[in-house]
Amino acid sequence: MSESAAELYTTKADFAYLRVKELILSGTLLPGSVIAQAQLARDIGISTTPLREALRRLKSEGLVELDAHRDARVAPLAAEEARDLLELRRSLDPLAVALAAERRTKSDIAAMRAALDGLKPLPGNPAYEQLVAHRKFHAALYHASHNDLLIQTLDGLWDKADRYRRLALEVERGQAARDRKAAEHEALLEYVIAGDAESAAAVMREHIDTSLGAQAAWRLRKHQPEADV
């Protein structure tokens, strides 16, 4: 990325924030890895000052760790965080689609259909754009709830959850599992459009319980030392 590319954004810190977040969520910057700030700033075409501002913002979102000497590293994956994310989503995602079934508008329905069009289950080592497409569909469901606090909360969880999805995808899923996720996406849309809040919530609970996030939580817990359990 060049300096001129950074100028397309409101501030260079905004540009740096979005670029570094993409590098983290795409797996280019691995969990726990040290961030070489001078080199990274050169790579993305900015100075270190806006980069440090972006890193502080990413720290507030739990994606980056900064120590007293301003050294930075990508936040490691943790069994406790994976569990916490799963517990929140088990409660909040079903609520969101139930509300969406009650409150969706014609424009909401159009947005959800457009987001589902061409959406496929995530492959192993997904591209950043594939993660964005997955997020876009779920975000369309959330927005149809017309509950701003709920939407903001779920949106805030998504970036952290994407890192655990990527971990789970290191183990290749079979075609049957991929087909089931595609069918669940279609069922969620159908029930929300039909106004069937109970069925939409039931499908979403199953969707979360068998999600990549759930698999990642199980995998991390399984490999956690006994003394830390």
mmCIF file of N, CA and C in Angstrom, residues 17-90:
data_model
loop_
_atom_site.group_PDB
_atom_site.id
_atom_site.type_symbol
_atom_site.label_atom_id
_atom_site.label_comp_id
_atom_site.label_asym_id
_atom_site.label_seq_id
_atom_site.Cartn_x
_atom_site.Cartn_y
_atom_site.Cartn_z
ATOM 1 N N TYR A 17 -5.262 1.286 11.017
ATOM 2 C CA TYR A 17 -6.132 0.424 11.817
ATOM 3 C C TYR A 17 -6.790 -0.644 10.948
ATOM 4 N N LEU A 18 -7.385 -0.237 9.846
ATOM 5 C CA LEU A 18 -8.075 -1.201 8.979
ATOM 6 C C LEU A 18 -7.096 -2.170 8.338
ATOM 7 N N ARG A 19 -5.930 -1.665 7.954
ATOM 8 C CA ARG A 19 -4.945 -2.536 7.288
ATOM 9 C C ARG A 19 -4.379 -3.561 8.257
ATOM 10 N N VAL A 20 -4.020 -3.138 9.454
ATOM 11 C CA VAL A 20 -3.444 -4.080 10.424
ATOM 12 C C VAL A 20 -4.505 -5.069 10.884
ATOM 13 N N LYS A 21 -5.735 -4.608 11.068
ATOM 14 C CA LYS A 21 -6.804 -5.533 11.430
ATOM 15 C C LYS A 21 -6.960 -6.605 10.353
ATOM 16 N N GLU A 22 -6.906 -6.198 9.085
ATOM 17 C CA GLU A 22 -7.006 -7.178 7.996
ATOM 18 C C GLU A 22 -5.866 -8.182 8.056
ATOM 19 N N LEU A 23 -4.652 -7.714 8.343
ATOM 20 C CA LEU A 23 -3.501 -8.618 8.436
ATOM 21 C C LEU A 23 -3.663 -9.611 9.583
ATOM 22 N N ILE A 24 -4.274 -9.164 10.681
ATOM 23 C CA ILE A 24 -4.492 -10.051 11.826
ATOM 24 C C ILE A 24 -5.582 -11.075 11.513
ATOM 25 N N LEU A 25 -6.703 -10.601 10.979
ATOM 26 C CA LEU A 25 -7.834 -11.499 10.738
ATOM 27 C C LEU A 25 -7.582 -12.444 9.571
ATOM 28 N N SER A 26 -6.717 -12.044 8.652
ATOM 29 C CA SER A 26 -6.392 -12.924 7.523
ATOM 30 C C SER A 26 -5.371 -13.980 7.903
ATOM 31 N N GLY A 27 -4.764 -13.836 9.106
ATOM 32 C CA GLY A 27 -3.759 -14.799 9.534
ATOM 33 C C GLY A 27 -2.357 -14.459 9.068
ATOM 34 N N THR A 28 -2.192 -13.321 8.356
ATOM 35 C CA THR A 28 -0.857 -12.907 7.930
ATOM 36 C C THR A 28 0.008 -12.578 9.145
ATOM 37 N N LEU A 29 -0.593 -11.884 10.112
ATOM 38 C CA LEU A 29 0.052 -11.691 11.420
ATOM 39 C C LEU A 29 -0.546 -12.721 12.368
ATOM 40 N N LEU A 30 0.261 -13.675 12.769
ATOM 41 C CA LEU A 30 -0.233 -14.823 13.522
ATOM 42 C C LEU A 30 -0.471 -14.484 14.991
ATOM 43 N N PRO A 31 -1.409 -15.183 15.640
ATOM 44 C CA PRO A 31 -1.638 -14.982 17.073
ATOM 45 C C PRO A 31 -0.340 -15.159 17.866
ATOM 46 N N GLY A 32 -0.054 -14.197 18.747
ATOM 47 C CA GLY A 32 1.141 -14.270 19.572
ATOM 48 C C GLY A 32 2.404 -13.736 18.930
ATOM 49 N N SER A 33 2.360 -13.384 17.641
ATOM 50 C CA SER A 33 3.568 -12.935 16.949
ATOM 51 C C SER A 33 3.893 -11.490 17.286
ATOM 52 N N VAL A 34 5.188 -11.184 17.307
ATOM 53 C CA VAL A 34 5.656 -9.823 17.560
ATOM 54 C C VAL A 34 5.409 -8.980 16.314
ATOM 55 N N ILE A 35 4.957 -7.740 16.529
ATOM 56 C CA ILE A 35 4.719 -6.818 15.424
ATOM 57 C C ILE A 35 5.933 -5.902 15.300
ATOM 58 N N ALA A 36 6.675 -6.051 14.211
ATOM 59 C CA ALA A 36 7.835 -5.191 13.950
ATOM 60 C C ALA A 36 7.306 -3.873 13.392
ATOM 61 N N GLN A 37 7.163 -2.887 14.273
ATOM 62 C CA GLN A 37 6.417 -1.685 13.922
ATOM 63 C C GLN A 37 7.070 -0.876 12.801
ATOM 64 N N ALA A 38 8.370 -0.704 12.831
ATOM 65 C CA ALA A 38 9.034 0.097 11.800
ATOM 66 C C ALA A 38 8.870 -0.554 10.431
ATOM 67 N N GLN A 39 9.052 -1.868 10.377
ATOM 68 C CA GLN A 39 8.915 -2.579 9.108
ATOM 69 C C GLN A 39 7.472 -2.576 8.620
ATOM 70 N N LEU A 40 6.536 -2.789 9.551
ATOM 71 C CA LEU A 40 5.125 -2.810 9.168
ATOM 72 C C LEU A 40 4.691 -1.446 8.647
ATOM 73 N N ALA A 41 5.152 -0.377 9.295
ATOM 74 C CA ALA A 41 4.812 0.974 8.830
ATOM 75 C C ALA A 41 5.311 1.188 7.405
ATOM 76 N N ARG A 42 6.530 0.737 7.123
ATOM 77 C CA ARG A 42 7.063 0.874 5.765
ATOM 78 C C ARG A 42 6.242 0.062 4.778
ATOM 79 N N ASP A 43 5.874 -1.148 5.184
ATOM 80 C CA ASP A 43 5.135 -2.039 4.285
ATOM 81 C C ASP A 43 3.784 -1.456 3.869
ATOM 82 N N ILE A 44 3.121 -0.762 4.795
ATOM 83 C CA ILE A 44 1.797 -0.255 4.463
ATOM 84 C C ILE A 44 1.816 1.231 4.087
ATOM 85 N N GLY A 45 3.008 1.822 4.045
ATOM 86 C CA GLY A 45 3.150 3.149 3.482
ATOM 87 C C GLY A 45 2.797 4.300 4.389
ATOM 88 N N ILE A 46 3.096 4.161 5.682
ATOM 89 C CA ILE A 46 2.822 5.245 6.631
ATOM 90 C C ILE A 46 4.008 5.366 7.580
ATOM 91 N N SER A 47 3.954 6.380 8.452
ATOM 92 C CA SER A 47 4.970 6.514 9.491
ATOM 93 C C SER A 47 4.549 5.708 10.712
ATOM 94 N N THR A 48 5.454 5.617 11.684
ATOM 95 C CA THR A 48 5.141 4.818 12.873
ATOM 96 C C THR A 48 4.137 5.507 13.799
ATOM 97 N N THR A 49 3.994 6.828 13.710
ATOM 98 C CA THR A 49 3.068 7.521 14.615
ATOM 99 C C THR A 49 1.611 7.099 14.400
ATOM 100 N N PRO A 50 1.073 7.147 13.186
ATOM 101 C CA PRO A 50 -0.304 6.658 13.001
ATOM 102 C C PRO A 50 -0.427 5.155 13.236
ATOM 103 N N LEU A 51 0.659 4.417 13.002
ATOM 104 C CA LEU A 51 0.607 2.985 13.264
ATOM 105 C C LEU A 51 0.430 2.726 14.757
ATOM 106 N N ARG A 52 1.165 3.455 15.595
ATOM 107 C CA ARG A 52 1.032 3.257 17.044
ATOM 108 C C ARG A 52 -0.369 3.629 17.517
ATOM 109 N N GLU A 53 -0.940 4.663 16.913
ATOM 110 C CA GLU A 53 -2.312 5.032 17.258
ATOM 111 C C GLU A 53 -3.275 3.900 16.896
ATOM 112 N N ALA A 54 -3.054 3.295 15.729
ATOM 113 C CA ALA A 54 -3.894 2.175 15.306
ATOM 114 C C ALA A 54 -3.732 0.983 16.231
ATOM 115 N N LEU A 55 -2.499 0.729 16.673
ATOM 116 C CA LEU A 55 -2.252 -0.397 17.571
ATOM 117 C C LEU A 55 -2.935 -0.198 18.916
ATOM 118 N N ARG A 56 -2.974 1.037 19.397
ATOM 119 C CA ARG A 56 -3.686 1.308 20.655
ATOM 120 C C ARG A 56 -5.184 1.023 20.489
ATOM 121 N N ARG A 57 -5.717 1.371 19.351
ATOM 122 C CA ARG A 57 -7.133 1.092 19.076
ATOM 123 C C ARG A 57 -7.384 -0.408 19.007
ATOM 124 N N LEU A 58 -6.482 -1.128 18.370
ATOM 125 C CA LEU A 58 -6.622 -2.581 18.271
ATOM 126 C C LEU A 58 -6.440 -3.243 19.633
ATOM 127 N N LYS A 59 -5.618 -2.636 20.487
ATOM 128 C CA LYS A 59 -5.484 -3.143 21.858
ATOM 129 C C LYS A 59 -6.819 -3.046 22.587
ATOM 130 N N SER A 60 -7.525 -1.923 22.413
ATOM 131 C CA SER A 60 -8.810 -1.737 23.090
ATOM 132 C C SER A 60 -9.839 -2.764 22.635
ATOM 133 N N GLU A 61 -9.635 -3.348 21.458
ATOM 134 C CA GLU A 61 -10.541 -4.365 20.936
ATOM 135 C C GLU A 61 -10.056 -5.782 21.232
ATOM 136 N N GLY A 62 -8.923 -5.890 21.925
ATOM 137 C CA GLY A 62 -8.420 -7.203 22.314
ATOM 138 C C GLY A 62 -7.674 -7.944 21.228
ATOM 139 N N LEU A 63 -7.287 -7.256 20.166
ATOM 140 C CA LEU A 63 -6.591 -7.927 19.065
ATOM 141 C C LEU A 63 -5.070 -7.769 19.154
ATOM 142 N N VAL A 64 -4.611 -6.802 19.935
ATOM 143 C CA VAL A 64 -3.181 -6.519 20.049
ATOM 144 C C VAL A 64 -2.837 -6.327 21.524
ATOM 145 N N GLU A 65 -1.619 -6.708 21.902
ATOM 146 C CA GLU A 65 -1.098 -6.456 23.244
ATOM 147 C C GLU A 65 0.052 -5.472 23.140
ATOM 148 N N LEU A 66 0.085 -4.476 24.024
ATOM 149 C CA LEU A 66 1.162 -3.487 24.093
ATOM 150 C C LEU A 66 1.734 -3.498 25.499
ATOM 151 N N ASP A 67 3.075 -3.492 25.615
ATOM 152 C CA ASP A 67 3.657 -3.445 26.949
ATOM 153 C C ASP A 67 4.142 -2.032 27.263
ATOM 154 N N ALA A 68 4.753 -1.850 28.416
ATOM 155 C CA ALA A 68 5.154 -0.519 28.866
ATOM 156 C C ALA A 68 6.186 0.122 27.948
ATOM 157 N N HIS A 69 6.928 -0.692 27.213
ATOM 158 C CA HIS A 69 7.956 -0.182 26.300
ATOM 159 C C HIS A 69 7.411 0.017 24.893
ATOM 160 N N ARG A 70 6.093 -0.095 24.736
ATOM 161 C CA ARG A 70 5.394 0.069 23.457
ATOM 162 C C ARG A 70 5.716 -1.044 22.463
ATOM 163 N N ASP A 71 6.295 -2.141 22.965
ATOM 164 C CA ASP A 71 6.431 -3.313 22.107
ATOM 165 C C ASP A 71 5.038 -3.880 21.873
ATOM 166 N N ALA A 72 4.833 -4.429 20.692
ATOM 167 C CA ALA A 72 3.493 -4.902 20.334
ATOM 168 C C ALA A 72 3.552 -6.333 19.830
ATOM 169 N N ARG A 73 2.493 -7.074 20.117
ATOM 170 C CA ARG A 73 2.343 -8.404 19.557
ATOM 171 C C ARG A 73 0.857 -8.657 19.336
ATOM 172 N N VAL A 74 0.573 -9.568 18.426
ATOM 173 C CA VAL A 74 -0.803 -9.971 18.193
ATOM 174 C C VAL A 74 -1.278 -10.762 19.405
ATOM 175 N N ALA A 75 -2.469 -10.456 19.886
ATOM 176 C CA ALA A 75 -2.995 -11.166 21.051
ATOM 177 C C ALA A 75 -3.075 -12.661 20.757
ATOM 178 N N PRO A 76 -2.605 -13.500 21.672
ATOM 179 C CA PRO A 76 -2.693 -14.948 21.461
ATOM 180 C C PRO A 76 -4.124 -15.433 21.609
ATOM 181 N N LEU A 77 -4.400 -16.600 21.070
ATOM 182 C CA LEU A 77 -5.701 -17.236 21.261
ATOM 183 C C LEU A 77 -5.730 -17.871 22.646
ATOM 184 N N ALA A 78 -6.898 -17.855 23.278
ATOM 185 C CA ALA A 78 -7.011 -18.368 24.640
ATOM 186 C C ALA A 78 -8.291 -19.172 24.796
ATOM 187 N N ALA A 79 -8.187 -20.280 25.503
ATOM 188 C CA ALA A 79 -9.355 -21.129 25.728
ATOM 189 C C ALA A 79 -10.461 -20.369 26.444
ATOM 190 N N GLU A 80 -10.086 -19.525 27.397
ATOM 191 C CA GLU A 80 -11.096 -18.782 28.165
ATOM 192 C C GLU A 80 -11.858 -17.803 27.284
ATOM 193 N N GLU A 81 -11.143 -17.115 26.393
ATOM 194 C CA GLU A 81 -11.812 -16.169 25.506
ATOM 195 C C GLU A 81 -12.724 -16.896 24.523
ATOM 196 N N ALA A 82 -12.263 -18.025 24.005
ATOM 197 C CA ALA A 82 -13.094 -18.808 23.093
ATOM 198 C C ALA A 82 -14.376 -19.255 23.780
ATOM 199 N N ARG A 83 -14.255 -19.676 25.038
ATOM 200 C CA ARG A 83 -15.436 -20.079 25.813
ATOM 201 C C ARG A 83 -16.363 -18.899 26.027
ATOM 202 N N ASP A 84 -15.793 -17.744 26.400
ATOM 203 C CA ASP A 84 -16.611 -16.559 26.671
ATOM 204 C C ASP A 84 -17.373 -16.114 25.420
ATOM 205 N N LEU A 85 -16.697 -16.124 24.289
ATOM 206 C CA LEU A 85 -17.342 -15.747 23.029
ATOM 207 C C LEU A 85 -18.496 -16.691 22.715
ATOM 208 N N LEU A 86 -18.264 -17.975 22.918
ATOM 209 C CA LEU A 86 -19.296 -18.968 22.621
ATOM 210 C C LEU A 86 -20.503 -18.778 23.530
ATOM 211 N N GLU A 87 -20.263 -18.527 24.809
ATOM 212 C CA GLU A 87 -21.370 -18.343 25.745
ATOM 213 C C GLU A 87 -22.215 -17.120 25.382
ATOM 214 N N LEU A 88 -21.540 -16.035 25.000
ATOM 215 C CA LEU A 88 -22.276 -14.831 24.615
ATOM 216 C C LEU A 88 -23.098 -15.065 23.355
ATOM 217 N N ARG A 89 -22.491 -15.693 22.382
ATOM 218 C CA ARG A 89 -23.195 -15.887 21.108
ATOM 219 C C ARG A 89 -24.342 -16.882 21.251
ATOM 220 N N ARG A 90 -24.218 -17.855 22.142
ATOM 221 C CA ARG A 90 -25.335 -18.783 22.379
ATOM 222 C C ARG A 90 -26.574 -18.048 22.871
#
